[in-house]
Short mmCIF file of C-alpha atoms in Angstrom, two decimals:
data_model
loop_
_atom_site.label_atom_id
_atom_site.label_comp_id
_atom_site.label_asym_id
_atom_site.label_seq_id
_atom_site.Cartn_x
_atom_site.Cartn_y
_atom_site.Cartn_z
CA MET A 50 -17.57 -105.03 36.74
CA ALA A 51 -18.02 -103.78 40.33
CA VAL A 52 -18.80 -100.13 40.83
CA THR A 53 -16.09 -98.35 42.81
CA SER A 54 -16.49 -95.60 45.37
CA GLU A 55 -14.39 -93.35 43.14
CA GLN A 56 -16.76 -93.84 40.23
CA VAL A 57 -19.73 -92.91 42.36
CA ARG A 58 -17.94 -89.94 43.88
CA ALA A 59 -17.00 -88.68 40.43
CA VAL A 60 -20.61 -88.42 39.28
CA LEU A 61 -21.73 -86.76 42.52
CA ASP A 62 -18.92 -84.19 42.62
CA LEU A 63 -20.31 -82.40 39.60
CA ASP A 64 -21.97 -79.04 40.17
CA GLU A 65 -24.86 -80.23 37.99
CA PRO A 66 -24.85 -84.05 38.14
CA ASP A 67 -26.38 -85.95 35.23
CA TYR A 68 -28.64 -88.19 37.29
CA ASP A 69 -29.97 -90.04 34.24
CA ALA A 70 -26.46 -91.18 33.42
CA ALA A 71 -25.51 -91.71 37.06
CA ALA A 72 -28.49 -94.02 37.61
CA GLN A 73 -26.91 -96.39 35.11
CA LEU A 74 -24.41 -97.31 37.82
CA GLY A 75 -27.23 -99.45 39.16
CA PRO A 76 -27.76 -101.13 42.55
CA ASP A 77 -24.04 -101.90 42.90
CA ALA A 78 -23.60 -98.22 43.70
CA LEU A 79 -25.93 -98.35 46.70
CA PRO A 80 -23.37 -99.35 49.38
CA HIS A 81 -21.17 -96.43 48.34
CA LEU A 82 -24.15 -94.09 48.33
CA GLN A 83 -25.06 -95.20 51.83
CA ARG A 84 -21.56 -94.37 53.05
CA PHE A 85 -21.81 -90.91 51.49
CA VAL A 86 -25.19 -90.32 53.15
CA GLU A 87 -23.68 -91.37 56.48
CA GLY A 88 -20.68 -89.08 55.97
CA GLY A 89 -20.46 -85.49 57.15
CA ASP A 90 -20.69 -83.64 53.83
CA PRO A 91 -24.29 -82.49 53.28
CA ASN A 92 -23.66 -81.60 49.65
CA LEU A 93 -22.37 -85.04 48.79
CA ALA A 94 -24.88 -86.77 51.06
CA SER A 95 -27.88 -85.05 49.48
CA LYS A 96 -26.77 -85.99 45.98
CA ALA A 97 -26.11 -89.54 47.13
CA ALA A 98 -29.54 -89.87 48.72
CA TYR A 99 -31.28 -88.61 45.62
CA LEU A 100 -29.26 -90.86 43.33
CA ALA A 101 -30.05 -93.86 45.52
CA GLY A 102 -33.72 -93.21 44.90
CA ARG A 103 -33.15 -92.51 41.25
CA ILE A 104 -31.63 -95.95 40.77
CA GLY A 105 -35.10 -97.13 41.61
CA ASP A 106 -34.20 -100.35 43.42
CA PRO A 107 -36.21 -101.30 46.53
CA GLN A 108 -32.91 -101.75 48.38
CA ALA A 109 -32.42 -97.99 48.18
CA ALA A 110 -35.25 -97.36 50.64
CA PRO A 111 -33.15 -97.67 53.83
CA ILE A 112 -30.70 -95.12 52.42
CA LEU A 113 -33.50 -92.66 51.79
CA GLU A 114 -34.98 -93.33 55.22
CA LEU A 115 -31.57 -92.49 56.68
CA ALA A 116 -31.54 -89.19 54.81
CA ALA A 117 -35.17 -88.55 55.75
CA GLY A 118 -34.15 -88.72 59.42
CA SER A 119 -31.39 -86.14 59.05
CA ASP A 120 -31.37 -82.84 60.92
CA ASP A 121 -30.51 -81.10 57.66
CA PRO A 122 -33.40 -80.12 55.37
CA VAL A 123 -31.04 -80.45 52.40
CA LEU A 124 -30.84 -84.20 53.03
CA ARG A 125 -34.52 -84.53 53.84
CA SER A 126 -35.54 -82.81 50.62
CA ALA A 127 -33.16 -85.05 48.68
CA ALA A 128 -34.82 -88.07 50.28
CA ALA A 129 -38.22 -86.73 49.26
CA GLY A 130 -37.04 -86.15 45.71
CA GLY A 131 -35.46 -89.58 45.51
CA ALA A 132 -38.65 -91.21 46.75
CA ARG A 133 -40.36 -90.22 43.49
CA HIS A 134 -38.36 -92.97 41.80
CA LEU A 135 -38.94 -95.76 44.32
CA PRO A 136 -41.62 -98.44 44.04
CA ASP A 137 -44.84 -97.27 45.72
CA GLU A 138 -44.46 -99.37 48.85
CA GLN A 139 -40.98 -98.05 49.63
CA ALA A 140 -41.95 -94.49 48.67
CA ASN A 141 -44.81 -94.59 51.15
CA THR A 142 -42.41 -95.55 53.92
CA VAL A 143 -39.88 -92.83 53.12
CA LEU A 144 -42.51 -90.12 52.81
CA LEU A 145 -44.29 -90.86 56.06
CA THR A 146 -42.27 -88.41 58.17
CA LEU A 147 -41.40 -86.01 55.35
CA LEU A 148 -45.01 -84.96 54.82
CA ASP A 149 -44.96 -83.72 58.44
CA ASP A 150 -41.61 -81.95 58.06
CA ASP A 151 -41.03 -78.57 59.68
CA ASP A 152 -39.64 -77.22 56.42
CA PRO A 153 -42.29 -76.24 53.84
CA GLY A 154 -39.85 -76.94 51.01
CA VAL A 155 -39.43 -80.50 52.23
CA ARG A 156 -43.20 -80.96 52.58
CA LYS A 157 -43.66 -79.64 49.04
CA THR A 158 -41.05 -82.00 47.62
CA ALA A 159 -42.58 -84.90 49.54
CA LEU A 160 -46.03 -84.11 48.17
CA LYS A 161 -44.65 -84.32 44.63
CA ALA A 162 -43.39 -87.81 45.42
CA VAL A 163 -46.69 -89.21 46.66
CA PRO A 164 -47.37 -92.28 44.52
CA ALA A 165 -50.54 -92.70 42.49
CA ASN A 166 -51.76 -95.29 44.97
CA PRO A 167 -50.68 -94.02 48.35
CA SER A 168 -50.99 -95.93 51.57
CA GLN A 169 -53.82 -94.94 53.90
CA ASP A 170 -51.34 -93.18 56.18
CA ILE A 171 -49.92 -91.14 53.33
CA ALA A 172 -53.34 -90.30 51.96
CA ALA A 173 -54.41 -89.10 55.38
CA LYS A 174 -51.38 -86.84 55.64
CA VAL A 175 -52.10 -85.38 52.21
CA GLU A 176 -55.64 -84.62 53.31
CA VAL A 177 -54.36 -82.87 56.43
CA LEU A 178 -52.02 -80.74 54.33
CA ARG A 179 -54.87 -79.92 51.98
CA GLU A 180 -56.85 -78.59 54.93
CA HIS A 181 -54.27 -77.12 57.26
CA GLU A 182 -50.97 -76.40 55.41
CA SER A 183 -49.75 -72.91 56.32
CA GLU A 184 -47.93 -72.21 53.03
CA PRO A 185 -50.50 -71.41 50.33
CA ALA A 186 -48.44 -72.90 47.48
CA VAL A 187 -47.93 -76.14 49.39
CA ARG A 188 -51.59 -76.27 50.39
CA GLU A 189 -52.58 -75.84 46.74
CA LEU A 190 -50.23 -78.64 45.76
CA ALA A 191 -51.70 -80.86 48.47
CA ALA A 192 -55.15 -80.29 47.00
CA GLU A 193 -53.89 -81.30 43.57
CA VAL A 194 -52.24 -84.42 44.96
CA PHE A 195 -55.37 -85.28 46.90
CA ASP A 196 -57.49 -85.00 43.77
CA ARG A 197 -55.01 -87.08 41.80
CA THR A 198 -54.77 -89.87 44.35
CA SER A 199 -58.20 -90.10 45.92
CA GLY A 200 -60.08 -91.30 42.88
CA GLY A 201 -59.48 -95.02 43.28
CA GLY A 202 -56.30 -95.49 45.24
CA ALA A 203 -55.68 -97.17 48.52
CA ALA A 204 -56.84 -94.08 50.39
CA SER A 205 -60.43 -94.70 49.39
CA SER A 206 -60.30 -98.46 49.58
CA PRO A 207 -62.14 -100.21 52.40
CA MET B 184 -21.61 -56.95 54.88
CA SER B 185 -20.97 -56.18 51.22
CA TRP B 186 -18.69 -54.26 48.93
CA GLY B 187 -18.87 -52.25 45.77
CA THR B 188 -16.60 -51.59 42.86
CA GLN B 189 -15.77 -48.26 41.32
CA ARG B 190 -14.32 -48.04 37.83
CA ASN B 191 -12.79 -45.14 35.89
CA TRP B 192 -9.65 -44.83 37.92
CA ARG B 193 -6.82 -43.86 35.56
CA TRP B 194 -3.06 -43.92 35.31
CA CYS B 195 -1.45 -40.57 34.65
CA SER B 196 1.28 -40.90 32.04
CA ARG B 197 2.88 -37.71 33.28
CA CYS B 198 3.29 -38.29 37.05
CA GLN B 199 2.58 -42.10 37.05
CA GLY B 200 -0.05 -41.71 39.78
CA LEU B 201 -3.55 -43.22 39.96
CA TRP B 202 -6.40 -40.72 39.90
CA PHE B 203 -10.17 -40.61 39.44
CA GLY B 204 -10.92 -40.03 35.76
CA PRO B 205 -14.39 -38.46 35.84
CA SER B 206 -12.96 -35.48 37.72
CA GLN B 207 -10.16 -34.66 35.32
CA ALA B 208 -11.00 -30.96 35.20
CA GLN B 209 -10.62 -30.77 38.98
CA SER B 210 -7.43 -32.81 39.08
CA THR B 211 -3.96 -31.54 39.79
CA CYS B 212 -0.86 -33.30 38.51
CA PRO B 213 2.48 -32.75 40.23
CA GLU B 214 3.83 -32.08 36.76
CA GLY B 215 1.50 -29.08 36.55
CA GLY B 216 -2.00 -28.79 35.12
CA ASN B 217 -4.45 -31.70 35.09
CA HIS B 218 -3.68 -35.41 35.21
CA SER B 219 -3.57 -37.17 31.85
CA GLN B 220 -5.46 -40.36 30.97
CA THR B 221 -3.72 -40.86 27.65
CA GLY B 222 -2.88 -44.52 27.23
CA SER B 223 -4.53 -45.57 30.48
CA GLY B 224 -6.66 -48.62 31.11
CA ASN B 225 -9.88 -48.44 33.12
CA TYR B 226 -9.03 -49.57 36.65
CA SER B 227 -11.63 -50.95 39.04
CA LEU B 228 -11.24 -50.58 42.80
CA VAL B 229 -13.09 -52.26 45.62
CA HIS B 230 -14.60 -49.82 48.06
CA GLN B 231 -16.71 -49.87 51.21
CA ALA B 232 -15.80 -53.52 51.78
CA SER B 233 -16.85 -55.03 55.07
CA PRO B 234 -15.03 -57.18 55.92
CA THR B 235 -11.91 -56.31 53.93
CA PRO B 236 -11.48 -59.00 51.25
CA PRO B 237 -8.64 -61.49 51.69
CA ASN B 238 -5.21 -60.23 50.62
CA HIS B 239 -6.46 -56.67 50.40
CA GLN B 240 -5.35 -53.55 52.27
CA ALA B 241 -8.10 -51.09 53.19
CA ASN B 242 -8.02 -47.39 54.08
CA TRP B 243 -6.87 -46.04 50.75
CA ARG B 244 -8.59 -42.72 50.05
CA TRP B 245 -9.53 -40.43 47.20
CA CYS B 246 -8.23 -36.88 47.53
CA SER B 247 -10.93 -34.39 46.60
CA LYS B 248 -8.23 -31.76 46.00
CA CYS B 249 -5.94 -33.50 43.47
CA GLN B 250 -8.18 -36.56 42.61
CA GLY B 251 -5.36 -38.98 43.42
CA LEU B 252 -5.48 -42.18 45.51
CA TRP B 253 -3.43 -42.14 48.70
CA PHE B 254 -3.00 -44.11 51.92
CA GLY B 255 -5.30 -42.64 54.54
CA PRO B 256 -3.65 -43.65 57.83
CA ASN B 257 -0.64 -41.49 56.96
CA GLN B 258 -2.47 -38.25 56.26
CA ALA B 259 -0.11 -36.18 58.37
CA GLN B 260 2.83 -37.39 56.27
CA SER B 261 1.04 -36.91 52.94
CA THR B 262 1.72 -34.26 50.34
CA CYS B 263 -0.92 -33.12 47.89
CA PRO B 264 0.10 -31.43 44.64
CA GLU B 265 -2.52 -28.81 45.47
CA GLY B 266 -0.53 -27.96 48.57
CA GLY B 267 -0.69 -29.23 52.13
CA ASN B 268 -1.88 -32.74 52.98
CA HIS B 269 -4.21 -34.92 50.93
CA SER B 270 -7.88 -34.68 51.85
CA GLN B 271 -10.18 -37.60 52.60
CA THR B 272 -13.32 -35.50 52.69
CA GLY B 273 -16.08 -37.32 50.86
CA SER B 274 -13.94 -40.35 50.12
CA GLY B 275 -14.98 -43.98 50.28
CA ASN B 276 -12.73 -46.59 51.87
CA TYR B 277 -10.82 -48.29 49.07
CA ALA B 278 -9.16 -51.69 49.39
CA LEU B 279 -6.28 -52.72 47.15
CA ALA B 280 -5.07 -56.23 46.44
CA ASN B 281 -1.65 -56.52 47.99
CA GLN B 282 0.88 -59.12 46.81
CA ILE B 283 -1.76 -61.64 45.66
CA GLY B 284 -4.66 -61.18 43.29
CA ALA B 285 -5.67 -60.55 39.72
CA GLY B 286 -4.79 -57.43 37.79
CA GLN B 287 -1.81 -55.40 36.78
CA VAL B 288 1.10 -55.80 39.18
CA ASN B 289 3.79 -53.39 40.35
CA TRP B 290 1.69 -50.53 41.59
CA ARG B 291 3.51 -48.95 44.55
CA TRP B 292 2.90 -46.80 47.59
CA CYS B 293 5.08 -43.72 47.79
CA SER B 294 6.39 -43.27 51.33
CA ARG B 295 7.02 -39.59 50.62
CA CYS B 296 3.64 -38.32 49.30
CA GLN B 297 1.51 -41.40 50.32
CA GLY B 298 0.11 -41.71 46.79
CA LEU B 299 -0.20 -44.83 44.60
CA TRP B 300 1.90 -44.89 41.46
CA PHE B 301 3.05 -47.30 38.75
CA GLY B 302 6.41 -48.71 39.76
CA PRO B 303 7.98 -49.77 36.46
CA ASN B 304 8.05 -46.12 35.37
CA GLN B 305 9.85 -44.69 38.36
CA ALA B 306 12.28 -42.71 36.21
CA GLN B 307 9.35 -40.93 34.57
CA SER B 308 7.47 -40.32 37.82
CA THR B 309 6.96 -37.04 39.61
CA CYS B 310 6.29 -36.86 43.35
CA PRO B 311 4.58 -33.80 44.84
CA GLU B 312 7.40 -33.78 47.38
CA GLY B 313 9.81 -33.11 44.52
CA GLY B 314 11.85 -35.58 42.49
CA GLN B 315 10.59 -39.10 41.80
CA HIS B 316 8.15 -41.28 43.73
CA SER B 317 9.69 -43.75 46.15
CA SER B 318 8.94 -47.46 46.34
CA ALA B 319 10.82 -47.93 49.61
CA GLY B 320 8.80 -50.08 51.99
CA SER B 321 5.94 -50.60 49.54
CA GLY B 322 3.99 -53.75 48.89
CA ASN B 323 3.24 -54.88 45.36
CA TYR B 324 -0.30 -53.73 44.59
CA ARG B 325 -2.44 -55.24 41.85
CA LEU B 326 -5.12 -53.28 40.08
CA PRO B 327 -7.66 -54.98 37.80
CA PHE B 328 -8.19 -53.10 34.58
CA VAL B 329 -11.46 -53.87 32.93
CA THR B 330 -13.13 -53.50 29.58
CA SER B 331 -16.61 -54.77 30.42
CA ARG B 332 -18.68 -55.46 33.47
CA VAL B 333 -21.43 -57.70 34.74
CA ARG B 334 -23.88 -56.40 37.31
CA VAL B 335 -24.99 -58.97 39.86
CA HIS B 336 -27.80 -58.84 42.41
CA ALA B 337 -27.93 -61.26 45.35
CA LYS B 338 -31.36 -62.49 46.48
CA ILE B 339 -30.98 -64.51 49.64
CA LEU B 340 -33.56 -67.09 50.65
CA THR B 341 -30.93 -69.05 52.63
CA SER B 342 -27.41 -67.82 53.30
CA PRO B 343 -24.78 -70.04 51.73
CA THR B 344 -22.17 -71.84 53.83
CA VAL B 345 -19.41 -69.96 51.99
CA SER B 346 -20.22 -66.29 52.63
CA VAL B 347 -21.70 -64.18 49.88
CA GLU B 348 -18.76 -61.79 50.30
CA THR B 349 -16.28 -64.58 49.62
CA LEU B 350 -18.26 -65.78 46.61
CA PHE B 351 -18.26 -62.29 45.10
CA HIS B 352 -14.59 -61.81 45.91
CA ASN B 353 -13.66 -65.11 44.29
CA MET B 354 -15.69 -64.28 41.22
CA ARG B 355 -14.13 -60.83 40.94
CA GLU B 356 -10.63 -62.28 41.16
CA VAL B 357 -11.25 -64.83 38.42
CA TYR B 358 -13.24 -62.57 36.10
CA ALA B 359 -10.59 -59.82 36.39
CA THR B 360 -8.15 -62.11 34.61
CA VAL B 361 -10.18 -61.62 31.44
CA ASN B 362 -10.86 -57.94 32.17
CA VAL B 363 -14.48 -58.39 33.20
CA ASP B 364 -15.50 -56.32 36.21
CA VAL B 365 -17.96 -57.76 38.71
CA GLU B 366 -20.29 -55.18 40.16
CA TRP B 367 -22.21 -56.26 43.24
CA ALA B 368 -25.30 -54.17 42.68
CA THR B 369 -27.68 -55.06 45.51
CA ARG B 370 -28.40 -57.59 48.21
CA GLU B 371 -31.93 -58.48 49.28
CA THR B 372 -33.41 -61.09 51.58
CA LEU B 373 -36.43 -62.92 50.18
CA ASN B 374 -38.93 -64.71 52.39
CA LEU B 375 -40.23 -67.40 50.02
CA PRO B 376 -40.31 -70.62 52.07
CA ALA B 377 -42.01 -72.70 49.40
CA LEU B 378 -39.29 -71.84 46.86
CA ASN B 379 -36.35 -72.33 49.18
CA ILE B 380 -36.10 -75.85 47.81
CA VAL B 381 -36.69 -75.14 44.16
CA ASP B 382 -37.61 -77.60 41.44
CA VAL B 383 -35.13 -77.23 38.56
CA ASP B 384 -35.98 -80.51 36.82
CA GLY B 385 -32.88 -81.52 34.84
CA CYS B 386 -31.47 -77.99 34.73
CA PHE B 387 -31.41 -77.71 30.98
CA ARG B 388 -30.49 -74.42 29.36
CA GLY B 389 -33.58 -72.67 28.01
CA GLN B 390 -35.97 -74.89 29.97
CA THR B 391 -37.38 -73.79 33.28
CA THR B 392 -39.98 -75.10 35.68
CA SER B 393 -42.92 -73.13 37.00
CA GLU B 394 -41.05 -72.78 40.29
CA GLN B 395 -38.01 -71.32 38.55
CA ASN B 396 -40.28 -68.93 36.67
CA GLN B 397 -41.86 -67.86 39.93
CA LEU B 398 -38.53 -67.43 41.71
CA PHE B 399 -36.89 -65.54 38.86
CA SER B 400 -39.77 -63.06 38.71
CA ASN B 401 -38.25 -61.48 41.84
CA ARG B 402 -36.00 -58.93 40.17
CA ASN B 403 -36.25 -55.87 42.39
CA PHE B 404 -33.62 -53.25 41.47
CA ALA B 405 -32.35 -55.27 38.47
CA ASP B 406 -32.15 -53.92 34.95
CA ALA B 407 -32.97 -56.21 32.03
CA ASN B 408 -29.40 -57.45 31.53
CA ASP B 409 -28.43 -57.63 35.19
CA VAL B 410 -27.78 -61.09 36.60
CA VAL B 411 -29.81 -62.08 39.65
CA ILE B 412 -28.54 -64.91 41.81
CA TYR B 413 -30.96 -66.67 44.14
CA PHE B 414 -29.32 -68.30 47.14
CA VAL B 415 -31.56 -71.18 48.15
CA GLN B 416 -31.49 -74.05 50.61
CA ALA B 417 -31.42 -76.69 47.87
CA THR B 418 -32.61 -77.63 44.43
CA ASP B 419 -34.75 -80.61 43.51
CA PRO B 420 -32.95 -82.66 42.30
CA PRO B 421 -29.79 -81.72 44.22
CA PHE B 422 -27.36 -79.57 42.26
CA ASN B 423 -24.77 -77.04 43.46
CA GLY B 424 -26.42 -74.49 41.27
CA CYS B 425 -28.38 -74.14 38.08
CA ALA B 426 -28.06 -71.40 35.48
CA ALA B 427 -31.19 -72.26 33.52
CA HIS B 428 -33.33 -69.13 33.58
CA PRO B 429 -36.44 -67.79 31.91
CA ALA B 430 -35.91 -65.74 28.77
CA GLY B 431 -35.25 -62.12 29.60
CA ARG B 432 -34.48 -62.86 33.24
CA PRO B 433 -30.79 -63.70 33.39
CA GLY B 434 -29.85 -65.41 36.60
CA ALA B 435 -29.11 -68.64 38.41
CA VAL B 436 -29.73 -70.43 41.66
CA VAL B 437 -26.91 -71.36 44.04
CA VAL B 438 -27.54 -73.74 46.92
CA ARG B 439 -26.45 -73.45 50.54
CA THR B 440 -23.86 -76.21 50.28
CA ALA B 441 -22.26 -75.03 47.02
CA THR B 442 -18.51 -74.70 46.67
CA GLN B 443 -16.60 -71.43 46.76
CA TRP B 444 -16.47 -71.46 42.96
CA THR B 445 -20.04 -72.50 42.07
CA PHE B 446 -21.30 -68.91 42.08
CA ALA B 447 -18.74 -67.72 39.52
CA HIS B 448 -19.21 -70.95 37.54
CA GLU B 449 -22.99 -70.55 37.24
CA ILE B 450 -22.69 -66.91 36.19
CA GLY B 451 -20.20 -68.14 33.61
CA HIS B 452 -23.00 -70.26 32.17
CA VAL B 453 -25.28 -67.21 32.14
CA LEU B 454 -22.56 -65.48 30.10
CA ASP B 455 -22.71 -68.35 27.57
CA LEU B 456 -19.70 -70.35 28.77
CA ASN B 457 -19.83 -74.14 28.49
CA HIS B 458 -18.20 -76.89 30.49
CA VAL B 459 -14.62 -77.90 29.79
CA ASN B 460 -12.68 -80.98 30.81
CA ASP B 461 -9.95 -79.23 32.77
CA ASN B 462 -9.87 -78.97 36.56
CA ASN B 463 -7.66 -75.90 36.45
CA ARG B 464 -10.48 -73.94 34.91
CA LEU B 465 -13.55 -72.30 36.38
CA MET B 466 -15.86 -73.95 33.88
CA THR B 467 -14.71 -77.48 34.62
CA GLY B 468 -17.44 -80.00 34.03
CA ASN B 469 -15.88 -82.30 36.60
CA GLY B 470 -17.11 -80.34 39.60
CA THR B 471 -15.79 -77.11 41.06
CA ALA B 472 -15.05 -79.08 44.24
CA ASN B 473 -12.23 -80.68 42.26
CA ILE B 474 -10.61 -77.46 41.08
CA THR B 475 -6.87 -77.77 41.38
CA ASN B 476 -4.46 -74.92 41.86
CA PRO B 477 -7.05 -72.28 42.80
CA PRO B 478 -8.02 -69.69 41.80
CA PRO B 479 -9.26 -71.39 38.63
CA ASP B 480 -8.61 -69.99 35.19
CA LEU B 481 -10.69 -68.38 32.53
CA VAL B 482 -8.95 -68.53 29.16
CA ALA B 483 -8.85 -65.83 26.50
CA PRO B 484 -11.55 -67.33 24.21
CA GLU B 485 -13.86 -67.53 27.23
CA GLY B 486 -13.14 -63.88 27.88
CA THR B 487 -14.08 -63.10 24.30
CA THR B 488 -17.37 -64.93 24.75
CA MET B 489 -18.06 -63.05 27.99
CA HIS B 490 -17.33 -59.66 26.44
CA ALA B 491 -19.64 -60.51 23.53
CA SER B 492 -22.50 -61.56 25.80
CA PRO B 493 -25.45 -59.17 25.94
CA ILE B 494 -25.26 -59.57 29.72
CA THR B 495 -21.97 -57.65 29.91
CA ASP B 496 -21.57 -54.07 28.82
CA ASN B 497 -18.50 -52.15 27.77
CA VAL B 498 -17.00 -49.78 30.30
#
């Protein structure tokens, strides 16, 4: 049965959405989620962006990239959080700008989403954050991510 | 921009006026002697509110001579049972809910003495001007009477879209319906950029992340059972708020884009309330954005739970 906009809206309207249950709506929910991300309500849009990632389908990547390009850090952090649940290739694409974000909270959330085998570009950005991040907690996280990902991932491949 | 609440205002069964209970020995009743608090509830008034809350009338004053509450702009027309006009020396600026709001209805302004008195008992009332109080020209004032209170501290990392004043006001209105007073204890700005988007994992009661533990360790000015609310940019993943808190540190986070009811809803969770499937109620599990017929309700059993919570104390 097709997923309706009302069904998707109902799970996102909650104060504390159950994203595990909401992800069961599956890829059929993605067109509705995209419309919510494009809409003017940052609360709804941030939940929609995160859920799109949580569904875990590669087709969600453009929705998260849309949120990642928002002026609102609430949407950008949701895109970063959602990227944790995307396949590595799509996650790398979404995170590319978010690791350079002006907002330390967004950078922190993006660091947590760095896949085990990051692209060379992502690995390079992690290394920069490890060396030059202004927020101590984020810099410490970058060091942890660097250690986790530099042992045999794409960053150290020829 | 804040407001406070002051409890222990009492109804005098002799003159029907409202007066400040802790100063009974200094009070003067128009009936003679001190005011009486026999049979009175414990009334809570908003004071020092800036801006004045919606549907409230400011500039009510405490009279240091008789201990009564009276309408300050009309001092020259006022009559104090101690003689002369009422005094506003040392008084805060009290704001009363007028026409709309939670609490006991039918409190009236007396156009003769300028005092506040309980309208249904006009025949038993005594005005310092002589005879009974008058309700001519008065609005219908509503006074919350309370039996317990919750003290709440606001820690602001990012200001919410709905103002903190409105969030407190909305909470006070709803909680007053079950006789719980909301005391806005302090407001503090926190500069914690790395926690402004805070990881709350699945927001499960009794389970907190290291970031929540770090954030909730900021409890300046708060006693052990005080509730501390952290206003943040966002949570990861995105919620309107999350009431999961470390043991011994009651509190919740509320995000910038939360609804006007999320704040009261999350503190409801801190006071052990659970979700219900009813969009007329504060604790709806269907999203406070979908609350119909606002303000939302708290029902009597929820009030019982709140009064029994260790977070509230009897007043």
